[in-house]
XYZ file of C-alpha atoms in Angstrom:
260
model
C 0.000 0.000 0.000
C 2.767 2.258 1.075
C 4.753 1.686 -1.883
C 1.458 2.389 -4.405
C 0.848 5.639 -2.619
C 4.509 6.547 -3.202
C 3.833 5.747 -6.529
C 0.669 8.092 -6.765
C 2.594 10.691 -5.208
C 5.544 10.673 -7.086
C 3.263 10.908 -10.460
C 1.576 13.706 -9.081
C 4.404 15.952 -8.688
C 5.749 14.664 -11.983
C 2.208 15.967 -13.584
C 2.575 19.593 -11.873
C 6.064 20.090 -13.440
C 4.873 19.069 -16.372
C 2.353 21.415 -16.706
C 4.387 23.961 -15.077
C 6.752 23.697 -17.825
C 4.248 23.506 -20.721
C 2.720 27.096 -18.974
C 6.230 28.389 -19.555
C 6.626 27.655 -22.859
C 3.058 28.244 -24.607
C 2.889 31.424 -22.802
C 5.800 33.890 -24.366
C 6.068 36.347 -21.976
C 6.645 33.790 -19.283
C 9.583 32.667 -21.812
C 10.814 36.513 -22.453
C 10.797 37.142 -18.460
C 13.136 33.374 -18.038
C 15.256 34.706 -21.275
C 16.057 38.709 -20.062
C 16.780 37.256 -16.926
C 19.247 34.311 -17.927
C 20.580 37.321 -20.340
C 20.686 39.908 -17.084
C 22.766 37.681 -14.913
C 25.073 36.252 -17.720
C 25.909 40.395 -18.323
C 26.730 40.453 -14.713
C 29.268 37.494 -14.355
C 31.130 39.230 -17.793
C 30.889 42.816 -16.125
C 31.885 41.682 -12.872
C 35.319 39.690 -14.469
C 35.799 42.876 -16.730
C 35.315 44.795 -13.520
C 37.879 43.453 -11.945
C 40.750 43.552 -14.680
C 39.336 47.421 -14.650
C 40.158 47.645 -10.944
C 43.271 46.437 -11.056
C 44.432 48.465 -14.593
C 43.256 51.439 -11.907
C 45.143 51.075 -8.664
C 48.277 50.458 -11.164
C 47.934 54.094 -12.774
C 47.106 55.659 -8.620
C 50.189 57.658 -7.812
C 52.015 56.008 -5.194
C 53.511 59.074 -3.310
C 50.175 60.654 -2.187
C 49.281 60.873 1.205
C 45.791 59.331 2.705
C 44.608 62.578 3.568
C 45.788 64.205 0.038
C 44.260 61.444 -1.936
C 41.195 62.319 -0.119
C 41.118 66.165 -0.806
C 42.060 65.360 -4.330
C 39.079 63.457 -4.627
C 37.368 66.642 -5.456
C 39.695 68.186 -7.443
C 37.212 69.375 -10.345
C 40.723 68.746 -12.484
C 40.556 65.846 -12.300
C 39.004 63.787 -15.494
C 36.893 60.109 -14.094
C 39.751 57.692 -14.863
C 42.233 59.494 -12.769
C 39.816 60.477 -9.827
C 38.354 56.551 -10.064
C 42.105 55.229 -9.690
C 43.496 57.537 -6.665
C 39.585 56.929 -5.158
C 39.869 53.145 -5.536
C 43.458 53.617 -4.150
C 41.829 54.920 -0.847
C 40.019 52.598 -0.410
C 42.503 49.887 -0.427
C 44.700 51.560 2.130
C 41.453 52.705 4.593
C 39.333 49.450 4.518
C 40.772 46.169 5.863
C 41.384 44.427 2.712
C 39.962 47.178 0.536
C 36.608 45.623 1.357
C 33.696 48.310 2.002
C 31.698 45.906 3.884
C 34.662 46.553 6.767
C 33.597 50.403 6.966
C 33.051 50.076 10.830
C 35.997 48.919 11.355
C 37.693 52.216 10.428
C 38.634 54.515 12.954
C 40.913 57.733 13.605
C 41.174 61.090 12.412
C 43.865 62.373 10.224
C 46.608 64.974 12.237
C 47.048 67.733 11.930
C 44.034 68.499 9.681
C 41.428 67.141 12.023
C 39.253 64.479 9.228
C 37.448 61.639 10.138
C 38.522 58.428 8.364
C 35.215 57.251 8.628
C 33.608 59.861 6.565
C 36.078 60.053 4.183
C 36.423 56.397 3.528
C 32.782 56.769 2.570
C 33.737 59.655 0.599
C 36.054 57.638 -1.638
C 33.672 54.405 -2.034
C 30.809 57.379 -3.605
C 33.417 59.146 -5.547
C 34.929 55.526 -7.326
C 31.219 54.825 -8.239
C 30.246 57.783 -9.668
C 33.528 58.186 -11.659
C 33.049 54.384 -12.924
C 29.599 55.442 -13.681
C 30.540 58.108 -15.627
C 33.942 55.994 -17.702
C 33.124 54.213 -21.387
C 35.299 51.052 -19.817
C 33.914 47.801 -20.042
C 32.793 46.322 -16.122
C 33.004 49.958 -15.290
C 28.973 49.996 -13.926
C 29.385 46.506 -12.337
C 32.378 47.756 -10.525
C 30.748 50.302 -9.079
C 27.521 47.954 -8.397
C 29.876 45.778 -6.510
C 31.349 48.266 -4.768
C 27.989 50.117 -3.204
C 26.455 46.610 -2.612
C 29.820 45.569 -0.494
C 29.381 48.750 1.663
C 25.682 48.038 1.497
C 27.078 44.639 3.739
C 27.574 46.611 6.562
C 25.029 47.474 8.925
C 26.759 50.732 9.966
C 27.305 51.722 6.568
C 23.743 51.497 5.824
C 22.443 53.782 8.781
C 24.693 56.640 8.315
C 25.706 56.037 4.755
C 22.829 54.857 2.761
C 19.383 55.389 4.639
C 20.536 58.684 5.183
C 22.939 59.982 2.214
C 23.885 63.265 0.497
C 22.176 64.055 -2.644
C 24.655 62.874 -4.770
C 24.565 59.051 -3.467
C 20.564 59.276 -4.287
C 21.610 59.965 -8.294
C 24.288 57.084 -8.222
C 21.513 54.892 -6.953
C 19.597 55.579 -9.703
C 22.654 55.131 -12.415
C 23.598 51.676 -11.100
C 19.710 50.877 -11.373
C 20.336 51.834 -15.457
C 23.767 50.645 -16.295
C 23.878 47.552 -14.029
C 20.287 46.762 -13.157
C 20.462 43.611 -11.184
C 19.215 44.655 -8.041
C 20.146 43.047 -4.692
C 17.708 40.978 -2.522
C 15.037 43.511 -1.553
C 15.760 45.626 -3.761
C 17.448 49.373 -4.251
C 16.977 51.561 -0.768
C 15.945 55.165 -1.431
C 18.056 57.253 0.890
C 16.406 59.847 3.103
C 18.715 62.929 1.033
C 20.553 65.186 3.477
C 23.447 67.930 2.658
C 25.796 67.140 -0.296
C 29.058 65.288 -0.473
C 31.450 64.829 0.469
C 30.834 63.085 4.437
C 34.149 64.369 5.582
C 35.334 68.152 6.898
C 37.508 68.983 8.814
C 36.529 69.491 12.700
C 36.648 73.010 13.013
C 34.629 75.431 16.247
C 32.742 74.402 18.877
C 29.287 73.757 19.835
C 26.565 72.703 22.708
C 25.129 69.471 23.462
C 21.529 71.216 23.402
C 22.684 73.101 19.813
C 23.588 69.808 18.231
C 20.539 68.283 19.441
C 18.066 70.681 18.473
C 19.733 70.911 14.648
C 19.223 66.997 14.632
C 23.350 66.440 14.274
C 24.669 63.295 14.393
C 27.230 62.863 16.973
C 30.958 60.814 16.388
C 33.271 59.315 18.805
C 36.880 60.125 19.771
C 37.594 57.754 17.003
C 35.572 59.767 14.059
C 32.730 56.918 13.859
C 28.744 57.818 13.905
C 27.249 56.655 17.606
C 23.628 57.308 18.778
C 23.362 59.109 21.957
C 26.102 61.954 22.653
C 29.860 61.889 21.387
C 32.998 64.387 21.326
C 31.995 65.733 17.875
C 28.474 66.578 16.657
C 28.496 66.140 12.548
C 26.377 68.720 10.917
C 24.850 66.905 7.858
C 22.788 69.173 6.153
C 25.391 71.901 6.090
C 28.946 70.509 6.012
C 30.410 70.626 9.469
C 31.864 69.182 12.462
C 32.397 70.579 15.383
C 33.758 69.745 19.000
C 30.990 69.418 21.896
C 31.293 71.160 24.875
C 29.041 71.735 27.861
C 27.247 74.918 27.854
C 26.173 77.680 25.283
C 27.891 77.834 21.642
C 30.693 80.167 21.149
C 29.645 82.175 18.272
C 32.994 83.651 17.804
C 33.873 80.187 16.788
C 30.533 78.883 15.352
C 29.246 80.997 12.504
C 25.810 81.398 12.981
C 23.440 79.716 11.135
């Protein structure tokens, strides 16, 4: 009896992918959807290996006698044409993220002496500023590059609070390129970032400012170490307008702190 109901069952299953199958292939747009996909992710395993030999070709050309912090500033050099920004950008981030892997970003800490930058911040800097100068090359794997990138920062939790949810303008737009040169999107989907302020993260701590100040303008505060934290911190990081500034207990000194 057992071995009859087996039987049964086993034919059963057999008839429903049968006629699963047959669905798929008298009805053509359940055949188009199977075919643009196939297509979709065999364009990503070529972008991704032409990606690579692209990221490579670029860290060769990155000058090797820059400092962190210049590489940084240069970023934003308006000089600068893609190729050369992309390759001292992707430089960056090899030296700032453990193994040059954005999905490390909490694991970056310190500020830069004497000029008083975050690493944090400006390791996020250099991961926006790669993908939107790939974004913007004719290479081949150039827009899978720079998918891989953002969806190996996208890894890290941290990353995604203070670098993704919430994001400058500019990360919104390259959001929306990846979604048209290299449309694969990630399990659930692209995030839309809640915009605030304009790249780049980083600035140099400059002035000083109350707990009750921060609080009220909605900063974010940073550690000793340059990294977002909830709650209070030594610096309170002014988002919508481009600043950092020391905390300290009591009113703002406007001397210091330009008013709003």
């Amino acid at each position: 009896m057992k071995k009859y109901l087996s039987f049964v069952v086993k034919g059963i299953v057999l008839v429903v992918i049968f006629a699963f199958l047959s669905l798929c292939l008298t009805q053509p747009s359940y055949g188009t959807e199977f075919e643009d996909l196939v297509s979709l992710y065999e364009s990503k395993e070529a972008g991704e290996s032409d990606g690579l030999k692209l990221q490579e070709r670029l860290l060769q050309q990155a000058p090797k006698d820059m400092s962190q912090y210049d590489m940084w500033e240069s970023l934003f050099n308006k000089d600068l044409n893609d190729e050369k920004r992309a390759s001292i950008a992707l430089r960056l981030i090899s030296e700032l993220f453990p193994q040059g892997d954005p999905a490390l970003w909490s694991s970056i800490e310190g500020l830069w002496i004497p000029q008083m930058v975050p690493k944090p911040l400006a390791a996020l800097d250099a991961v926006y500023v790669a993908i939107g100068s790939l974004l913007s090359m004719d290479e081949k794997g150039a827009p899978w590059l720079a998918r891989s990138l953002f969806l190996r920062l996208y890894e890290s939790r941290e990353a995604r609070i203070y670098g993704i949810r919430t994001a400058p303008v500019e990360v919104a737009n390259i959001i929306e390129k990846i979604k048209t040169k290299a449309p694969l999107a990630p399990l659930g989907g692209w995030p839309t970032p809640n915009v605030v302020g304009n790249l780049p993260f980083a600035c140099k701590i400059y002035g000083y400012i109350s707990v009750d100040t921060a609080l009220s303008y909605n900063m974010t505060f940073l550690d000793s170490m340059g990294r977002p934290r909830g709650g209070s911190g030594l610096y309170a990081w002014d988002r919508a307008r481009g600043r950092i500034y020391i905390v300290r207990s009591g009113p703002s000194e406007d001397e210091i702190w330009s008013p709003f």
